[in-house]
């Protein structure tokens, strides 16, 4: 009797235990897969959070080859290459890539730049760019498209040939990787009458935005800009820069001043992202500081461009004043974008870059150690 009972018990275990064991293993594998896939997808896409606080504090970035793509939109060469060389020389080469849009046919080599970081970094295809023309947008789109070919590029920073970094690479990398949002200057400005009603209904006026051209995008927003084939053609057709006042043309020039003065590169990206419903995923300010001419004269064309920093104005005090800016006020919307969060020891500045800087101003930044340790004897060593 006892022997029979033991036999029955053993048989039952052999029939039930393997099934339960396999089921639990499969369930555990499925659970781990769902958790991993969810976390990885959220991290990879850098979905916008409901707060502008920096949410990845303490997260290990070393296990991911996340890179910043520096996109230089230049006329021909990069006159501040010596400053950027020192900036990149003090960086981990696995954490950045460089792309340059210059005039067609311009090649970056030892004859055109003293920094090996820029060798052959020009785009294979480029366009002739004109200020205030849609070609400026075309060039930007080409830069984003080229940088998107590298799947490890997660942050995309658009820069001009007069831009300078205000911090070393490590600081800028941590700042950008700590935010899940893009930085896009974007505001409503109805005072300048730049919106052309002929854009309606494809671009409704309530989605029309203005902002700085110098943007920083996360990957998903860079894809929207690079592969947009709907909004750009409308800009190309209806967004035109008004000709400058020419008194020699008399009434004809005065009549031209009544036209819509649409500067494509100041409107395209913020309007496009507003049209696509991404405004809640943006920090609506630029990371690139510009000191604009404060002239109130309507026909003063100097007011259209930022002030240029020379050697004297690039003093440590002036640079620190820029770094200490903690908010940006948008008068047209009565909106303030605060840049600092938490206590002062954990605060973040509004700006990581600035323009427009001369070679003398950039050299002063370099010798003051703004972008990292500076050794004049090894300024232009080959990249390793």
Coordinates of N, CA and C in Angstrom, one line a residue, residues 28-203:
X28 N 8.7 34.5 -17.1 CA 9.7 35.4 -16.6 C 10.5 36.1 -17.8
X29 N 10.7 35.3 -18.8 CA 11.4 35.8 -20.0 C 10.6 36.9 -20.7
X30 N 9.3 36.6 -20.8 CA 8.4 37.6 -21.4 C 8.3 38.9 -20.6
X31 N 8.3 38.7 -19.3 CA 8.2 39.9 -18.4 C 9.5 40.8 -18.6
X32 N 10.7 40.1 -18.6 CA 11.9 40.8 -18.7 C 12.0 41.5 -20.1
X33 N 11.5 40.8 -21.1 CA 11.6 41.4 -22.5 C 10.7 42.7 -22.6
X34 N 9.5 42.6 -22.0 CA 8.6 43.8 -22.0 C 9.2 44.9 -21.3
X35 N 9.8 44.7 -20.1 CA 10.4 45.7 -19.3 C 11.6 46.4 -20.0
X36 N 12.5 45.5 -20.6 CA 13.7 46.0 -21.3 C 13.3 46.8 -22.5
X37 N 12.3 46.3 -23.3 CA 11.9 46.9 -24.5 C 11.3 48.3 -24.2
X38 N 10.5 48.3 -23.2 CA 9.8 49.6 -22.8 C 10.8 50.7 -22.4
X39 N 11.8 50.3 -21.5 CA 12.8 51.2 -21.1 C 13.7 51.7 -22.2
X40 N 14.2 50.7 -23.0 CA 15.1 51.0 -24.1 C 14.4 51.9 -25.1
X41 N 13.2 51.7 -25.5 CA 12.5 52.5 -26.4 C 12.3 53.9 -25.9
X42 N 11.9 54.0 -24.6 CA 11.7 55.3 -24.1 C 13.1 56.1 -24.0
X43 N 14.1 55.4 -23.7 CA 15.4 56.1 -23.7 C 15.9 56.5 -25.1
X44 N 15.7 55.6 -26.0 CA 16.2 55.8 -27.4 C 15.5 57.0 -28.0
X45 N 14.2 57.0 -27.9 CA 13.4 58.1 -28.5 C 13.5 59.4 -27.7
X46 N 13.9 59.3 -26.5 CA 14.0 60.5 -25.6 C 12.7 61.2 -25.6
X47 N 11.6 60.5 -25.2 CA 10.3 61.1 -25.2 C 10.3 62.3 -24.3
X48 N 9.4 63.3 -24.6 CA 9.4 64.5 -23.8 C 8.7 64.2 -22.5
X49 N 9.2 64.7 -21.4 CA 8.6 64.5 -20.1 C 7.7 65.7 -19.9
X50 N 6.9 65.6 -18.8 CA 6.0 66.7 -18.4 C 6.7 67.8 -17.7
X51 N 8.0 67.7 -17.5 CA 8.8 68.7 -16.8 C 10.0 69.1 -17.6
X52 N 10.5 70.3 -17.4 CA 11.7 70.7 -18.0 C 12.9 70.4 -17.2
X53 N 12.7 69.7 -16.0 CA 13.8 69.4 -15.2 C 14.7 68.3 -15.9
X54 N 15.9 68.2 -15.5 CA 16.8 67.2 -16.1 C 16.7 65.9 -15.4
X55 N 16.1 65.0 -16.1 CA 15.6 63.7 -15.5 C 16.5 62.5 -15.5
X56 N 17.7 62.7 -16.1 CA 18.6 61.5 -16.2 C 19.8 61.6 -15.2
X57 N 19.6 62.4 -14.2 CA 20.7 62.5 -13.2 C 21.1 61.1 -12.7
X58 N 22.4 60.9 -12.7 CA 22.9 59.6 -12.2 C 22.8 58.4 -13.1
X59 N 22.2 58.6 -14.3 CA 22.1 57.5 -15.2 C 23.4 57.3 -16.0
X60 N 23.8 56.1 -16.1 CA 25.1 55.8 -16.7 C 24.9 55.9 -18.2
X61 N 25.7 56.8 -18.8 CA 25.7 57.0 -20.3 C 26.7 56.1 -21.0
X62 N 27.7 55.6 -20.2 CA 28.8 55.0 -20.9 C 28.4 53.7 -21.6
X63 N 27.3 53.1 -21.2 CA 26.9 51.8 -21.8 C 26.2 52.1 -23.1
X64 N 25.9 53.3 -23.4 CA 25.3 53.6 -24.7 C 26.2 54.6 -25.5
X65 N 26.4 54.3 -26.7 CA 27.2 55.2 -27.6 C 26.4 56.3 -28.1
X66 N 26.0 57.2 -27.1 CA 25.2 58.3 -27.5 C 26.1 59.5 -27.9
X67 N 25.9 60.1 -29.0 CA 26.8 61.1 -29.5 C 26.1 62.4 -29.8
X68 N 26.8 63.5 -29.8 CA 26.3 64.8 -30.2 C 26.8 65.0 -31.6
X69 N 25.9 65.4 -32.5 CA 26.3 65.7 -33.9 C 26.4 67.3 -34.0
X70 N 27.6 67.7 -34.2 CA 27.8 69.2 -34.3 C 27.7 69.5 -35.8
X71 N 26.7 70.3 -36.1 CA 26.4 70.7 -37.5 C 26.8 72.1 -37.8
X72 N 27.9 72.3 -38.6 CA 28.4 73.6 -38.9 C 27.8 74.1 -40.2
X73 N 27.1 75.2 -40.2 CA 26.6 75.8 -41.4 C 27.4 77.0 -41.7
X74 N 28.3 77.0 -42.7 CA 29.3 78.0 -42.8 C 29.4 78.5 -44.3
X75 N 30.0 79.7 -44.5 CA 30.1 80.2 -45.8 C 31.1 79.5 -46.6
X76 N 32.3 79.3 -46.1 CA 33.4 78.5 -46.8 C 34.2 77.7 -45.7
X77 N 35.2 78.4 -45.1 CA 35.9 77.7 -44.0 C 35.4 78.0 -42.6
X78 N 36.1 77.5 -41.6 CA 35.7 77.7 -40.2 C 36.8 78.6 -39.6
X79 N 36.6 79.9 -39.5 CA 37.7 80.8 -39.1 C 38.1 80.6 -37.6
X80 N 37.2 80.0 -36.8 CA 37.5 79.8 -35.4 C 37.9 78.3 -35.1
X81 N 38.5 77.7 -36.1 CA 38.8 76.3 -36.0 C 39.8 76.0 -34.9
X82 N 40.7 77.0 -34.6 CA 41.6 76.7 -33.5 C 40.9 76.6 -32.1
X83 N 39.9 77.3 -31.9 CA 39.1 77.2 -30.7 C 38.4 75.9 -30.6
X84 N 37.7 75.5 -31.7 CA 37.0 74.3 -31.7 C 37.9 73.1 -31.7
X85 N 39.1 73.2 -32.2 CA 40.1 72.1 -32.1 C 40.4 71.8 -30.7
X86 N 40.6 72.8 -29.9 CA 40.9 72.6 -28.5 C 39.7 72.0 -27.7
X87 N 38.5 72.5 -28.2 CA 37.3 71.9 -27.6 C 37.2 70.4 -27.8
X88 N 37.4 70.0 -29.1 CA 37.3 68.6 -29.4 C 38.5 67.8 -28.9
X89 N 39.6 68.4 -28.8 CA 40.8 67.7 -28.4 C 40.6 67.2 -26.9
X90 N 39.9 67.9 -26.2 CA 39.6 67.6 -24.8 C 38.4 66.7 -24.6
X91 N 37.9 66.2 -25.7 CA 36.6 65.4 -25.6 C 36.9 63.9 -25.9
X92 N 36.0 63.1 -25.5 CA 36.0 61.6 -25.9 C 35.6 61.5 -27.3
X93 N 36.4 61.0 -28.2 CA 36.1 61.0 -29.6 C 34.9 60.1 -29.9
X94 N 34.5 59.2 -29.0 CA 33.3 58.3 -29.2 C 32.0 59.1 -28.9
X95 N 32.1 60.3 -28.4 CA 30.9 61.0 -28.0 C 30.5 62.2 -28.9
X96 N 31.1 62.3 -30.1 CA 30.7 63.4 -31.0 C 31.0 63.0 -32.4
X97 N 30.3 63.7 -33.3 CA 30.6 63.7 -34.8 C 30.5 65.1 -35.3
X98 N 31.1 65.3 -36.4 CA 31.2 66.7 -37.0 C 30.7 66.6 -38.5
X99 N 29.8 67.6 -38.8 CA 29.3 67.7 -40.2 C 29.4 69.1 -40.6
X100 N 29.8 69.4 -41.8 CA 29.9 70.8 -42.3 C 29.2 71.0 -43.6
X101 N 28.4 72.0 -43.7 CA 27.8 72.4 -45.0 C 28.5 73.7 -45.4
X102 N 29.3 73.6 -46.4 CA 30.0 74.8 -47.0 C 29.5 75.0 -48.4
X103 N 30.1 76.0 -49.1 CA 29.7 76.2 -50.5 C 30.1 75.0 -51.3
X104 N 29.4 74.8 -52.4 CA 29.7 73.6 -53.2 C 31.2 73.6 -53.7
X105 N 31.8 72.4 -53.5 CA 33.2 72.3 -54.0 C 34.2 72.6 -53.0
X106 N 33.8 73.2 -51.8 CA 34.8 73.5 -50.8 C 35.2 72.2 -50.0
X107 N 36.5 72.0 -49.9 CA 37.0 70.8 -49.2 C 37.8 71.2 -48.0
X108 N 37.5 70.5 -46.9 CA 38.3 70.7 -45.7 C 39.4 69.8 -45.6
X109 N 40.6 70.3 -45.8 CA 41.9 69.5 -45.7 C 42.9 70.4 -45.1
X110 N 44.2 70.0 -45.2 CA 45.3 70.7 -44.6 C 45.5 72.1 -45.2
X111 N 44.9 72.3 -46.4 CA 45.1 73.6 -47.0 C 44.0 74.6 -46.6
X112 N 42.9 74.1 -46.0 CA 41.8 75.0 -45.7 C 41.4 75.1 -44.2
X113 N 42.0 74.2 -43.4 CA 41.8 74.2 -42.0 C 43.1 73.7 -41.3
X114 N 43.3 74.3 -40.1 CA 44.5 73.8 -39.3 C 44.1 72.7 -38.3
X115 N 42.9 72.3 -38.3 CA 42.4 71.3 -37.4 C 42.1 70.0 -38.1
X116 N 42.7 69.0 -37.8 CA 42.4 67.7 -38.4 C 41.0 67.2 -38.1
X117 N 40.4 67.7 -37.0 CA 39.0 67.3 -36.7 C 38.0 67.6 -37.8
X118 N 38.4 68.6 -38.6 CA 37.5 69.0 -39.7 C 37.8 68.4 -41.1
X119 N 38.9 67.7 -41.1 CA 39.3 67.1 -42.4 C 38.2 66.2 -43.0
X120 N 37.8 66.5 -44.2 CA 36.8 65.7 -45.0 C 35.5 65.6 -44.3
X121 N 35.1 66.6 -43.5 CA 33.8 66.5 -42.8 C 32.8 67.3 -43.5
X122 N 33.1 67.8 -44.7 CA 32.1 68.5 -45.5 C 31.1 67.5 -46.1
X123 N 29.9 68.0 -46.3 CA 28.9 67.2 -47.0 C 29.2 66.9 -48.4
X124 N 28.9 65.7 -48.9 CA 29.1 65.3 -50.3 C 28.3 66.2 -51.2
X125 N 27.1 66.6 -50.8 CA 26.3 67.5 -51.6 C 25.9 68.7 -50.8
X126 N 26.1 69.9 -51.4 CA 25.7 71.1 -50.7 C 25.0 72.1 -51.7
X127 N 24.5 73.1 -51.2 CA 23.8 74.1 -52.1 C 24.4 75.5 -51.8
X128 N 24.3 76.4 -52.8 CA 24.7 77.8 -52.6 C 23.7 78.5 -51.8
X129 N 24.1 79.0 -50.6 CA 23.2 79.5 -49.6 C 23.2 81.1 -49.7
X130 N 22.0 81.6 -49.6 CA 21.8 83.1 -49.6 C 21.1 83.5 -48.3
X131 N 21.6 84.6 -47.7 CA 21.0 85.0 -46.4 C 19.6 85.4 -46.7
X132 N 18.7 84.9 -45.8 CA 17.3 85.2 -45.9 C 16.5 84.5 -47.0
X133 N 17.1 83.5 -47.5 CA 16.5 82.7 -48.6 C 16.2 81.3 -48.2
X134 N 15.3 80.6 -48.9 CA 15.0 79.2 -48.5 C 16.2 78.3 -48.6
X135 N 17.2 78.7 -49.4 CA 18.4 77.8 -49.5 C 19.0 77.6 -48.1
X136 N 18.8 78.5 -47.2 CA 19.4 78.3 -45.8 C 18.7 77.1 -45.2
X137 N 17.4 77.0 -45.4 CA 16.7 75.8 -44.9 C 17.2 74.5 -45.5
X138 N 17.4 74.6 -46.9 CA 17.8 73.4 -47.6 C 19.1 72.9 -47.0
X139 N 20.1 73.8 -46.7 CA 21.4 73.5 -46.2 C 21.2 72.8 -44.8
X140 N 20.3 73.4 -44.0 CA 20.1 72.8 -42.6 C 19.5 71.4 -42.8
X141 N 18.6 71.2 -43.7 CA 18.0 69.9 -43.9 C 19.0 68.8 -44.3
X142 N 19.9 69.3 -45.2 CA 21.0 68.4 -45.7 C 21.9 68.0 -44.5
X143 N 22.2 68.9 -43.6 CA 23.0 68.6 -42.4 C 22.4 67.6 -41.5
X144 N 21.1 67.8 -41.2 CA 20.4 66.9 -40.4 C 20.3 65.5 -41.0
X145 N 20.0 65.5 -42.3 CA 19.9 64.2 -43.0 C 21.2 63.4 -43.0
X146 N 22.3 64.1 -43.2 CA 23.6 63.4 -43.2 C 23.9 62.9 -41.8
X147 N 23.6 63.6 -40.7 CA 23.9 63.2 -39.4 C 23.0 62.1 -38.9
X148 N 21.8 62.0 -39.4 CA 20.9 60.9 -39.1 C 21.4 59.5 -39.6
X149 N 22.3 59.5 -40.5 CA 22.8 58.3 -41.0 C 23.6 57.5 -40.0
X150 N 24.1 58.2 -39.0 CA 24.8 57.5 -37.9 C 23.7 57.3 -36.8
X151 N 23.4 56.0 -36.5 CA 22.4 55.7 -35.5 C 22.8 56.1 -34.1
X152 N 24.0 56.4 -33.8 CA 24.5 56.7 -32.5 C 24.3 58.2 -32.2
X153 N 24.0 59.0 -33.2 CA 23.8 60.5 -33.0 C 22.4 60.7 -32.4
X154 N 22.4 61.2 -31.2 CA 21.1 61.4 -30.5 C 20.8 62.9 -30.3
X155 N 21.8 63.7 -30.3 CA 21.6 65.2 -30.1 C 22.2 65.9 -31.3
X156 N 21.5 66.9 -31.9 CA 22.0 67.5 -33.1 C 22.0 69.0 -32.9
X157 N 23.2 69.6 -32.9 CA 23.4 71.0 -32.6 C 23.8 71.8 -33.9
X158 N 23.0 72.8 -34.2 CA 23.3 73.6 -35.4 C 24.1 74.8 -35.0
X159 N 25.2 75.0 -35.7 CA 26.1 76.1 -35.4 C 26.6 76.9 -36.6
X160 N 26.9 78.2 -36.4 CA 27.4 79.0 -37.5 C 28.9 79.0 -37.4
X161 N 29.5 79.7 -38.4 CA 31.0 79.8 -38.4 C 31.5 80.8 -37.4
X162 N 30.6 81.6 -36.8 CA 31.1 82.6 -35.8 C 30.7 82.1 -34.4
X163 N 30.2 80.9 -34.2 CA 29.7 80.4 -32.9 C 30.9 79.9 -32.1
X164 N 30.8 80.1 -30.8 CA 31.8 79.6 -29.9 C 31.2 78.8 -28.7
X165 N 31.8 77.8 -28.2 CA 31.3 77.1 -27.0 C 31.6 78.0 -25.8
X166 N 30.8 78.0 -24.8 CA 31.0 78.7 -23.5 C 31.5 77.8 -22.4
X167 N 31.6 76.5 -22.7 CA 32.0 75.6 -21.7 C 32.8 74.5 -22.3
X168 N 33.4 73.6 -21.6 CA 34.2 72.5 -22.2 C 33.2 71.4 -22.6
X169 N 33.8 70.5 -23.4 CA 32.9 69.4 -24.0 C 32.2 68.6 -22.9
X170 N 32.9 68.2 -21.9 CA 32.2 67.4 -20.9 C 31.0 68.0 -20.3
X171 N 31.1 69.3 -20.0 CA 29.9 70.0 -19.4 C 28.8 70.1 -20.4
X172 N 29.1 70.4 -21.7 CA 28.0 70.5 -22.7 C 27.4 69.2 -22.9
X173 N 28.2 68.1 -23.0 CA 27.7 66.8 -23.2 C 26.7 66.4 -22.1
X174 N 27.1 66.6 -20.9 CA 26.2 66.2 -19.7 C 24.9 67.0 -19.8
X175 N 25.0 68.3 -20.0 CA 23.9 69.2 -20.1 C 22.9 68.7 -21.1
X176 N 23.3 68.4 -22.3 CA 22.4 68.0 -23.4 C 21.9 66.6 -23.2
X177 N 22.7 65.7 -22.8 CA 22.2 64.3 -22.6 C 21.3 64.2 -21.4
X178 N 21.2 65.2 -20.5 CA 20.4 65.2 -19.4 C 19.0 65.7 -19.6
X179 N 18.8 66.2 -20.8 CA 17.4 66.7 -21.2 C 16.8 65.9 -22.3
X180 N 15.5 65.4 -22.1 CA 14.8 64.7 -23.1 C 14.2 65.5 -24.2
X181 N 14.4 66.9 -24.1 CA 13.7 67.8 -25.0 C 14.6 68.5 -25.9
X182 N 14.1 68.9 -27.0 CA 14.8 69.8 -28.0 C 14.8 71.2 -27.5
X183 N 15.8 72.0 -27.8 CA 15.8 73.4 -27.5 C 15.6 74.2 -28.8
X184 N 14.4 74.8 -28.9 CA 14.0 75.5 -30.1 C 13.4 76.8 -29.7
X185 N 14.0 77.9 -30.1 CA 13.4 79.2 -29.8 C 12.1 79.3 -30.6
X186 N 11.0 79.5 -30.0 CA 9.7 79.4 -30.6 C 8.7 80.3 -29.9
X187 N 8.2 81.4 -30.6 CA 7.3 82.3 -30.0 C 6.4 82.9 -31.1
X188 N 5.3 83.4 -30.6 CA 4.3 84.1 -31.5 C 4.7 85.6 -31.6
X189 N 4.8 86.1 -32.8 CA 5.1 87.5 -33.0 C 4.3 88.0 -34.2
X190 N 3.3 88.8 -33.8 CA 2.4 89.3 -34.9 C 2.7 90.7 -35.2
X191 N 3.8 91.3 -34.6 CA 4.1 92.7 -34.9 C 4.7 93.0 -36.2
X192 N 5.5 92.0 -36.7 CA 6.2 92.2 -37.9 C 5.5 91.8 -39.2
X193 N 4.3 91.2 -39.1 CA 3.5 90.9 -40.3 C 4.3 90.0 -41.3
X194 N 5.0 89.0 -40.8 CA 5.7 88.1 -41.6 C 4.9 87.0 -42.2
X195 N 3.8 86.7 -41.6 CA 2.9 85.6 -42.1 C 2.3 86.0 -43.4
X196 N 2.4 85.2 -44.4 CA 1.8 85.4 -45.7 C 0.5 84.6 -45.8
X197 N -0.7 85.3 -45.9 CA -2.0 84.6 -45.9 C -2.1 83.6 -47.0
X198 N -1.3 83.7 -48.0 CA -1.3 82.7 -49.1 C -0.8 81.3 -48.6
X199 N -0.2 81.2 -47.4 CA 0.2 80.0 -46.9 C -1.0 79.2 -46.3
X200 N -2.1 79.9 -46.0 CA -3.3 79.2 -45.5 C -4.0 78.5 -46.7
X201 N -4.6 77.3 -46.4 CA -4.8 76.7 -45.0 C -3.7 75.7 -44.7
X202 N -2.7 75.5 -45.6 CA -1.7 74.5 -45.3 C -0.9 74.8 -44.0
X203 N -0.6 76.1 -43.8 CA 0.0 76.6 -42.6 C -0.9 77.6 -42.0

